[in-house]
Amino acid sequence: MDEKGRKVVLALGGGAALGWAHIGVIRALSAGGVPIDAIAGTSIGAIVGAAHLAGKLDVLEDLARRMDWRQLLNYTDLRFSGGGLLAGQSVMRELEAHLGSGLIEDLPKPFAAVSADLLTGRRVVFTQGRLLDAVRSSISIPGVFAPHQHNGMLLVDGGLVEPLPVVTARSLGADLVIGIDILSDFDGRARAAGIVPADDSSGSPPSGRSRRRRSLLPERGSRDTNSKAPRVNLRGVLVTSFALLIRQLTREQLKSAPADA
């Protein structure tokens, strides 16, 4: 509870590797004396939220700082059937090594993880049961991780139904919801994924006025065949397209269910 006796719940949104920023947010809130009475997380937000409540935030931060291509190979269990490139078993083993195999109810404070059921299209919120099932379901990025089969459901990344879990946070009894949306900076996300305008040789995003003048494609009728094409790659297109969809969904949801901070 804060100084006014209000229950403060943190809503941690999805955003793949950008989600490590949630660790810094939690540390900043703690340093500032802001209480966190419960956490609702989607995708990477579910991992960070679960780690914090399980007392494993230091371990997670150390893992994030040490992550490189060699570490990523350790989690790669490729397969070409089952609905995803990665089976997810390696990730599950890593999560279990750090989070244990306990129940959500065993955590010192309430926790909720959001996922989506492909069989019904509905939002699924884990507030009890095995913590690993909750986190594994919430991080199952479509096409990357195979969907998590649980209790007759086919569960995938919660970002498809609630990328910033404000509604879920309020269901935990929140009086004050602090929402952390890490996908609001779309320009930065696109640049990080390798989508760079053809005429942009600088290392920083263009200003608003110059951005309006620029275009990734030449104007109709242009005879300048020497113009450089924009730099794109398959990964960049997929990651940026998914981020764009999630950003738009987040904006629409926040119109009817805004966070308090």
Short mmCIF file of C-alpha atoms in Angstrom, two decimals, residues 18 40 56 88 124 131 133 141 163 175 190 228 235 243:
data_model
loop_
_atom_site.label_atom_id
_atom_site.label_comp_id
_atom_site.label_asym_id
_atom_site.label_seq_id
_atom_site.Cartn_x
_atom_site.Cartn_y
_atom_site.Cartn_z
CA LEU A 18 13.09 -4.67 -24.80
CA ALA A 40 0.30 -8.38 -13.81
CA LYS A 56 15.12 -13.82 -8.47
CA GLY A 88 10.44 -24.31 -25.79
CA VAL A 124 -6.55 -16.40 -20.36
CA LEU A 131 4.10 -20.60 -12.09
CA ASP A 133 2.80 -22.90 -16.90
CA ILE A 141 5.36 -15.85 -29.43
CA PRO A 163 -0.28 -6.28 -24.56
CA ASP A 175 -6.47 1.12 -6.51
CA ALA A 190 11.89 -0.27 -35.96
CA LYS A 228 19.45 3.60 -52.42
CA ARG A 235 13.71 -10.61 -39.15
CA ALA A 243 5.45 -4.48 -32.82
#
